[in-house]
mmCIF file of C-alpha atoms and ligand atoms in Angstrom:
data_model
loop_
_atom_site.group_PDB
_atom_site.id
_atom_site.type_symbol
_atom_site.label_atom_id
_atom_site.label_comp_id
_atom_site.label_asym_id
_atom_site.label_seq_id
_atom_site.Cartn_x
_atom_site.Cartn_y
_atom_site.Cartn_z
ATOM 1 C CA ALA A 465 0.000 0.000 0.000
ATOM 2 C CA ALA A 466 1.176 3.489 -0.671
ATOM 3 C CA PRO A 467 2.328 5.354 2.433
ATOM 4 C CA THR A 468 -0.092 7.853 3.840
ATOM 5 C CA THR A 469 0.942 11.425 4.429
ATOM 6 C CA THR A 470 1.237 13.248 7.740
ATOM 7 C CA PRO A 471 -0.073 16.679 8.567
ATOM 8 C CA GLU A 472 2.709 19.258 8.620
ATOM 9 C CA THR A 473 2.067 20.252 12.195
ATOM 10 C CA GLY A 474 4.426 18.021 14.157
ATOM 11 C CA THR A 475 7.868 18.727 15.505
ATOM 12 C CA GLY A 476 11.125 16.839 15.425
ATOM 13 C CA VAL A 477 11.039 13.859 13.143
ATOM 14 C CA PHE A 478 7.439 14.618 12.256
ATOM 15 C CA SER A 479 8.239 18.149 11.208
ATOM 16 C CA ARG A 480 7.772 19.612 7.769
ATOM 17 C CA THR A 481 11.330 18.839 6.843
ATOM 18 C CA ARG A 482 10.841 15.092 7.146
ATOM 19 C CA ALA A 483 9.504 13.089 4.231
ATOM 20 C CA ARG A 484 5.732 13.109 4.649
ATOM 21 C CA ILE A 485 5.321 9.517 5.831
ATOM 22 C CA SER A 486 3.118 8.629 8.799
ATOM 23 C CA GLU A 487 4.659 5.206 9.393
ATOM 24 C CA ARG A 488 7.563 5.235 11.819
ATOM 25 C CA THR A 489 9.424 3.096 9.334
ATOM 26 C CA LEU A 490 8.950 1.351 6.044
ATOM 27 C CA ARG A 491 11.472 -1.291 7.039
ATOM 28 C CA THR A 492 10.030 -4.788 6.972
ATOM 29 C CA ASP A 493 13.012 -6.678 8.400
ATOM 30 C CA ARG A 494 13.400 -7.466 12.088
ATOM 31 C CA TRP A 495 15.268 -4.205 12.823
ATOM 32 C CA TRP A 496 14.256 -4.355 16.493
ATOM 33 C CA VAL A 497 16.299 -7.502 17.214
ATOM 34 C CA PRO A 498 19.725 -5.816 17.752
ATOM 35 C CA PRO A 499 18.361 -3.121 20.128
ATOM 36 C CA ALA A 500 16.376 -5.769 22.038
ATOM 37 C CA ILE A 501 19.484 -7.940 22.487
ATOM 38 C CA THR A 502 21.438 -4.867 23.624
ATOM 39 C CA VAL A 503 18.841 -4.036 26.281
ATOM 40 C CA LEU A 504 18.828 -7.614 27.567
ATOM 41 C CA GLY A 505 22.638 -7.760 27.714
ATOM 42 C CA LEU A 506 23.049 -4.414 29.481
ATOM 43 C CA ALA A 507 20.195 -5.113 31.913
ATOM 44 C CA ALA A 508 21.632 -8.525 32.825
ATOM 45 C CA PHE A 509 25.016 -6.952 33.584
ATOM 46 C CA VAL A 510 23.594 -4.049 35.584
ATOM 47 C CA ILE A 511 21.413 -6.361 37.717
ATOM 48 C CA TYR A 512 24.253 -8.816 38.372
ATOM 49 C CA ALA A 513 26.834 -6.098 39.100
ATOM 50 C CA THR A 514 24.494 -4.191 41.432
ATOM 51 C CA ILE A 515 23.600 -7.266 43.470
ATOM 52 C CA ARG A 516 27.177 -8.469 43.723
ATOM 53 C CA SER A 517 28.502 -5.026 44.626
ATOM 54 C CA TYR A 518 26.152 -4.832 47.596
ATOM 55 C CA VAL A 519 26.182 -8.357 49.054
ATOM 56 C CA ARG A 520 29.577 -7.985 50.761
ATOM 57 C CA THR A 521 30.194 -11.720 50.827
ATOM 58 C CA ALA A 522 32.436 -14.118 48.899
ATOM 59 C CA TYR A 523 34.603 -11.466 47.271
ATOM 60 C CA TRP A 524 37.993 -12.485 48.691
ATOM 61 C CA VAL A 525 39.720 -15.879 48.802
ATOM 62 C CA PRO A 526 42.164 -15.696 51.731
ATOM 63 C CA ASP A 527 44.093 -18.852 50.776
ATOM 64 C CA TYR A 528 44.979 -17.656 47.278
ATOM 65 C CA HIS A 529 44.473 -13.877 47.566
ATOM 66 C CA TYR A 530 41.869 -13.727 44.809
ATOM 67 C CA LEU A 531 39.934 -10.459 44.921
ATOM 68 C CA THR A 532 36.950 -9.813 42.651
ATOM 69 C CA PRO A 533 37.284 -6.645 40.516
ATOM 70 C CA PHE A 534 33.911 -5.423 41.847
ATOM 71 C CA TYR A 535 35.515 -4.861 45.270
ATOM 72 C CA SER A 536 38.849 -3.484 44.168
ATOM 73 C CA PRO A 537 40.360 -1.481 45.698
ATOM 74 C CA CYS A 538 38.744 -2.287 49.042
ATOM 75 C CA LEU A 539 39.616 0.737 51.149
ATOM 76 C CA SER A 540 37.487 0.560 54.283
ATOM 77 C CA THR A 541 37.624 -1.229 57.600
ATOM 78 C CA SER A 542 34.434 -3.025 56.522
ATOM 79 C CA CYS A 543 36.533 -5.067 54.072
ATOM 80 C CA VAL A 544 37.497 -8.570 55.189
ATOM 81 C CA GLU A 545 41.027 -8.997 56.469
ATOM 82 C CA GLY A 546 43.650 -9.212 53.761
ATOM 83 C CA SER A 547 41.494 -7.812 50.962
ATOM 84 C CA SER A 548 42.665 -4.216 51.367
ATOM 85 C CA HIS A 549 45.789 -4.108 49.229
ATOM 86 C CA PHE A 550 46.034 -0.336 49.543
ATOM 87 C CA GLY A 551 45.182 0.178 53.206
ATOM 88 C CA THR A 552 41.937 1.252 54.844
ATOM 89 C CA PRO A 553 41.733 5.058 54.779
ATOM 90 C CA PHE A 554 37.961 4.817 55.239
ATOM 91 C CA GLY A 555 36.217 3.526 58.360
ATOM 92 C CA GLU A 556 33.132 1.324 58.512
ATOM 93 C CA LEU A 557 30.832 1.895 55.557
ATOM 94 C CA PRO A 558 27.034 1.930 55.828
ATOM 95 C CA ALA A 559 25.283 -0.827 53.860
ATOM 96 C CA ILE A 560 24.062 1.726 51.329
ATOM 97 C CA LEU A 561 27.632 2.131 50.042
ATOM 98 C CA PRO A 562 29.231 -0.733 48.130
ATOM 99 C CA LEU A 563 32.734 -1.581 49.346
ATOM 100 C CA GLY A 564 34.102 -0.648 45.923
ATOM 101 C CA PHE A 565 32.459 2.784 46.182
ATOM 102 C CA VAL A 566 35.651 4.700 45.357
ATOM 103 C CA VAL A 567 35.979 3.457 41.787
ATOM 104 C CA LEU A 568 32.552 2.079 40.854
ATOM 105 C CA PRO A 569 31.112 5.534 39.960
ATOM 106 C CA PHE A 570 34.116 6.224 37.710
ATOM 107 C CA LEU A 571 33.884 2.849 36.018
ATOM 108 C CA LEU A 572 30.187 3.415 35.484
ATOM 109 C CA GLY A 573 30.934 6.889 34.113
ATOM 110 C CA PHE A 574 33.615 5.487 31.823
ATOM 111 C CA ARG A 575 31.252 2.933 30.299
ATOM 112 C CA LEU A 576 28.256 5.277 30.198
ATOM 113 C CA THR A 577 30.180 7.922 28.265
ATOM 114 C CA CYS A 578 31.998 5.403 26.045
ATOM 115 C CA TYR A 579 31.404 6.138 22.373
ATOM 116 C CA TYR A 580 30.335 2.562 21.694
ATOM 117 C CA TYR A 581 27.954 2.275 24.658
ATOM 118 C CA ARG A 582 26.401 5.610 23.714
ATOM 119 C CA LYS A 583 25.503 4.205 20.358
ATOM 120 C CA ALA A 584 24.132 1.083 22.026
ATOM 121 C CA TYR A 585 21.899 2.724 24.592
ATOM 122 C CA TYR A 586 20.877 5.693 22.480
ATOM 123 C CA ARG A 587 19.407 3.165 20.115
ATOM 124 C CA ALA A 588 18.231 0.460 22.482
ATOM 125 C CA VAL A 589 17.056 2.444 25.502
ATOM 126 C CA TRP A 590 16.237 5.952 24.279
ATOM 127 C CA PHE A 591 15.172 5.003 20.741
ATOM 128 C CA SER A 592 17.092 7.994 19.462
ATOM 129 C CA PRO A 593 16.679 6.565 16.862
ATOM 130 C CA PRO A 594 16.159 2.817 17.439
ATOM 131 C CA ALA A 595 17.609 1.852 14.054
ATOM 132 C CA CYS A 596 18.519 3.260 10.670
ATOM 133 C CA ALA A 597 15.478 4.627 8.868
ATOM 134 C CA VAL A 598 13.238 4.185 11.927
ATOM 135 C CA ALA A 599 11.949 7.518 13.190
ATOM 136 C CA GLU A 600 12.568 8.304 16.825
ATOM 137 C CA PRO A 601 9.626 9.135 19.096
ATOM 138 C CA HIS A 602 11.179 12.302 20.533
ATOM 139 C CA ALA A 603 9.819 15.595 19.344
ATOM 140 C CA LYS A 604 13.049 17.505 19.803
ATOM 141 C CA TYR A 605 16.675 16.680 19.217
ATOM 142 C CA THR A 606 19.356 18.624 21.026
ATOM 143 C CA GLY A 607 22.117 16.063 20.736
ATOM 144 C CA GLU A 608 24.948 16.362 23.205
ATOM 145 C CA THR A 609 24.887 20.142 23.312
ATOM 146 C CA ARG A 610 23.290 20.677 26.724
ATOM 147 C CA LEU A 611 22.739 18.981 30.073
ATOM 148 C CA PRO A 612 22.655 16.133 30.771
ATOM 149 C CA LEU A 613 24.236 14.776 27.609
ATOM 150 C CA ILE A 614 26.935 17.438 27.418
ATOM 151 C CA ILE A 615 28.570 15.450 30.248
ATOM 152 C CA GLN A 616 29.499 12.910 27.580
ATOM 153 C CA ASN A 617 32.382 15.262 26.785
ATOM 154 C CA ALA A 618 33.972 14.241 30.091
ATOM 155 C CA HIS A 619 34.764 10.824 28.655
ATOM 156 C CA ARG A 620 38.494 11.460 28.400
ATOM 157 C CA TYR A 621 38.676 12.244 32.139
ATOM 158 C CA PHE A 622 36.944 8.976 32.965
ATOM 159 C CA PHE A 623 39.523 7.368 30.689
ATOM 160 C CA TYR A 624 42.376 8.663 32.859
ATOM 161 C CA VAL A 625 40.736 7.141 35.940
ATOM 162 C CA ALA A 626 40.117 3.884 34.066
ATOM 163 C CA ILE A 627 43.864 3.639 33.418
ATOM 164 C CA VAL A 628 44.514 3.907 37.173
ATOM 165 C CA VAL A 629 41.874 1.243 37.843
ATOM 166 C CA SER A 630 43.481 -1.059 35.272
ATOM 167 C CA VAL A 631 46.807 -0.637 37.083
ATOM 168 C CA ILE A 632 45.098 -1.532 40.376
ATOM 169 C CA ASN A 633 43.480 -4.619 38.832
ATOM 170 C CA THR A 634 46.876 -5.625 37.466
ATOM 171 C CA TYR A 635 48.357 -5.292 40.945
ATOM 172 C CA ASP A 636 45.551 -7.506 42.316
ATOM 173 C CA ALA A 637 46.287 -10.112 39.656
ATOM 174 C CA ILE A 638 49.996 -10.126 40.549
ATOM 175 C CA ALA A 639 49.193 -10.337 44.283
ATOM 176 C CA ALA A 640 47.011 -13.371 43.514
ATOM 177 C CA PHE A 641 50.034 -15.558 42.730
ATOM 178 C CA HIS A 642 49.776 -16.754 46.298
ATOM 179 C CA GLY A 643 49.830 -20.300 47.564
ATOM 180 C CA LYS A 644 47.918 -21.890 50.405
ATOM 181 C CA ASP A 645 51.152 -22.480 52.329
ATOM 182 C CA GLY A 646 52.429 -18.974 51.582
ATOM 183 C CA GLY A 647 54.874 -18.109 48.837
ATOM 184 C CA PHE A 648 54.149 -18.535 45.139
ATOM 185 C CA GLY A 649 50.971 -20.264 44.029
ATOM 186 C CA PHE A 650 49.217 -20.760 40.720
ATOM 187 C CA GLY A 651 45.726 -22.001 39.978
ATOM 188 C CA LEU A 652 42.833 -21.700 37.560
ATOM 189 C CA GLY A 653 41.765 -18.531 39.371
ATOM 190 C CA ASN A 654 44.998 -16.842 38.283
ATOM 191 C CA ILE A 655 44.202 -17.589 34.657
ATOM 192 C CA VAL A 656 40.683 -16.216 35.101
ATOM 193 C CA LEU A 657 41.991 -13.029 36.740
ATOM 194 C CA TRP A 658 44.672 -12.480 34.098
ATOM 195 C CA VAL A 659 42.386 -13.046 31.109
ATOM 196 C CA ASN A 660 40.077 -10.454 32.615
ATOM 197 C CA VAL A 661 42.871 -7.944 33.284
ATOM 198 C CA ILE A 662 44.391 -8.291 29.808
ATOM 199 C CA LEU A 663 41.010 -7.801 28.162
ATOM 200 C CA LEU A 664 40.278 -4.814 30.431
ATOM 201 C CA TRP A 665 43.551 -3.248 29.261
ATOM 202 C CA ALA A 666 42.624 -3.972 25.653
ATOM 203 C CA TYR A 667 39.202 -2.363 26.107
ATOM 204 C CA THR A 668 40.668 0.659 27.903
ATOM 205 C CA LEU A 669 43.484 1.224 25.404
ATOM 206 C CA SER A 670 41.132 0.767 22.441
ATOM 207 C CA CYS A 671 39.121 3.768 23.697
ATOM 208 C CA HIS A 672 38.509 6.520 21.134
ATOM 209 C CA SER A 673 39.795 9.124 23.612
ATOM 210 C CA CYS A 674 42.997 7.121 24.047
ATOM 211 C CA ARG A 675 43.441 7.098 20.274
ATOM 212 C CA HIS A 676 43.003 10.848 20.162
ATOM 213 C CA ILE A 677 45.348 11.416 23.098
ATOM 214 C CA ALA A 678 47.948 9.232 21.346
ATOM 215 C CA GLY A 679 47.861 10.744 17.885
ATOM 216 C CA GLY A 680 45.264 13.490 17.710
ATOM 217 C CA ARG A 681 46.066 17.074 16.716
ATOM 218 C CA LEU A 682 49.439 16.131 15.257
ATOM 219 C CA LYS A 683 50.243 17.934 12.047
ATOM 220 C CA HIS A 684 53.206 15.768 11.121
ATOM 221 C CA PHE A 685 53.325 12.130 12.148
ATOM 222 C CA SER A 686 56.912 11.933 10.917
ATOM 223 C CA ALA A 687 57.980 14.399 13.591
ATOM 224 C CA HIS A 688 56.433 12.269 16.350
ATOM 225 C CA PRO A 689 57.433 8.653 15.632
ATOM 226 C CA VAL A 690 56.642 7.345 19.134
ATOM 227 C CA ARG A 691 53.175 8.854 19.254
ATOM 228 C CA TYR A 692 52.589 7.722 15.691
ATOM 229 C CA TRP A 693 53.554 4.146 16.586
ATOM 230 C CA PHE A 694 51.305 4.193 19.647
ATOM 231 C CA TRP A 695 48.472 5.682 17.596
ATOM 232 C CA THR A 696 48.722 2.921 14.952
ATOM 233 C CA GLN A 697 48.607 0.226 17.659
ATOM 234 C CA VAL A 698 45.638 1.854 19.393
ATOM 235 C CA SER A 699 43.932 2.244 16.014
ATOM 236 C CA LYS A 700 44.174 -1.498 15.410
ATOM 237 C CA LEU A 701 42.631 -2.235 18.802
ATOM 238 C CA ASN A 702 40.077 0.507 18.275
ATOM 239 C CA THR A 703 38.509 -1.380 15.353
ATOM 240 C CA ARG A 704 37.527 -4.055 17.909
ATOM 241 C CA HIS A 705 36.198 -1.634 20.524
ATOM 242 C CA MET A 706 32.605 -2.870 20.403
ATOM 243 C CA LEU A 707 33.711 -6.472 20.693
ATOM 244 C CA LEU A 708 35.951 -5.607 23.640
ATOM 245 C CA ALA A 709 33.164 -3.625 25.301
ATOM 246 C CA TRP A 710 30.930 -6.702 25.346
ATOM 247 C CA THR A 711 33.700 -9.217 26.042
ATOM 248 C CA THR A 712 34.851 -7.328 29.125
ATOM 249 C CA LEU A 713 31.307 -7.165 30.502
ATOM 250 C CA GLY A 714 31.322 -10.956 30.192
ATOM 251 C CA THR A 715 34.787 -11.488 31.691
ATOM 252 C CA LEU A 716 34.012 -9.156 34.606
ATOM 253 C CA VAL A 717 30.951 -11.228 35.459
ATOM 254 C CA LEU A 718 32.766 -14.548 34.952
ATOM 255 C CA THR A 719 35.725 -13.440 37.068
ATOM 256 C CA ASP A 720 33.503 -12.242 39.871
ATOM 257 C CA PHE A 721 31.400 -15.409 39.643
ATOM 258 C CA TYR A 722 34.460 -17.648 39.798
ATOM 259 C CA VAL A 723 35.872 -15.800 42.818
ATOM 260 C CA MET A 724 32.442 -16.026 44.461
ATOM 261 C CA LEU A 725 32.257 -19.794 43.933
ATOM 262 C CA VAL A 726 35.750 -20.370 45.348
ATOM 263 C CA ALA A 727 35.380 -17.871 48.211
ATOM 264 C CA SER A 728 32.099 -19.468 49.303
ATOM 265 C CA ASP A 729 33.615 -22.994 49.140
ATOM 266 C CA THR A 730 31.055 -23.968 46.506
ATOM 267 C CA ILE A 731 33.935 -25.246 44.350
ATOM 268 C CA SER A 732 37.664 -25.634 44.959
ATOM 269 C CA ASP A 733 40.174 -23.796 42.845
ATOM 270 C CA LEU A 734 42.037 -26.068 40.443
ATOM 271 C CA ARG A 735 45.639 -25.738 41.678
ATOM 272 C CA PHE A 736 48.723 -26.290 39.539
ATOM 273 C CA ILE A 737 51.303 -25.046 42.067
ATOM 274 C CA ASN A 738 50.774 -24.785 45.834
HETATM 275 FE FE1 FES B 435 34.665 3.363 24.621
HETATM 276 FE FE2 FES B 435 36.388 5.308 25.370
HETATM 277 S S1 FES B 435 35.225 5.131 23.586
HETATM 278 S S2 FES B 435 35.882 3.462 26.377
#
């Protein structure tokens, strides 16, 4: 059937400047599948991460010094003994604050302002627009030019904090080479922690802000060979940024889940050394 026309009285996508089509889209494929999968994936992570961040149990394995990334760094006297690698400058924390409260807001900010995640949730959650050639429901479009979305410009500052957090997670992974009888130890948990840390570094370094910091605003690459080399490496990683964004959500959950199972004595860690 021929599309019907809309009155020229609307605003935004239904304004006079849009093609006069009343249907939100003429697409007949299942364009809603990718946004629906995105919503499910993000919601699953947010629910899991929120619950785990608040339970305050099974986040530290004293025998092997495994610490889940959701509680790192653990900086308060509410943390179980041994889990505070960087001291306890904070006293007892009320239950309303997760023990990882120092970095969790920054990690959340880093992911929320990430260029890939913006694309994902602008489409899947805000329908702005939900897919190519599918009109968005909003009457007005102001982009990222005013509050709250102008905060997206702070992404590079969250990136700097994310680098510090990656260093902390790396320290945790090194500290986890600890055996039951003291000294060096190595088990399946170490592999889990290291896979997670390496992928977190890959995600962080593949950031668009990192790429710009490395090689942006240079007029002559030849005059800056080190920055140029770094920029080319980051550019290669950057092509996989979406993949790394999703993979690291998965490895964060798997790492936390593994530590939880071992810390709660639900399973024993597979030990190779000590
Ligand atoms: Fe995704 Fe920076 S663009 S983390």
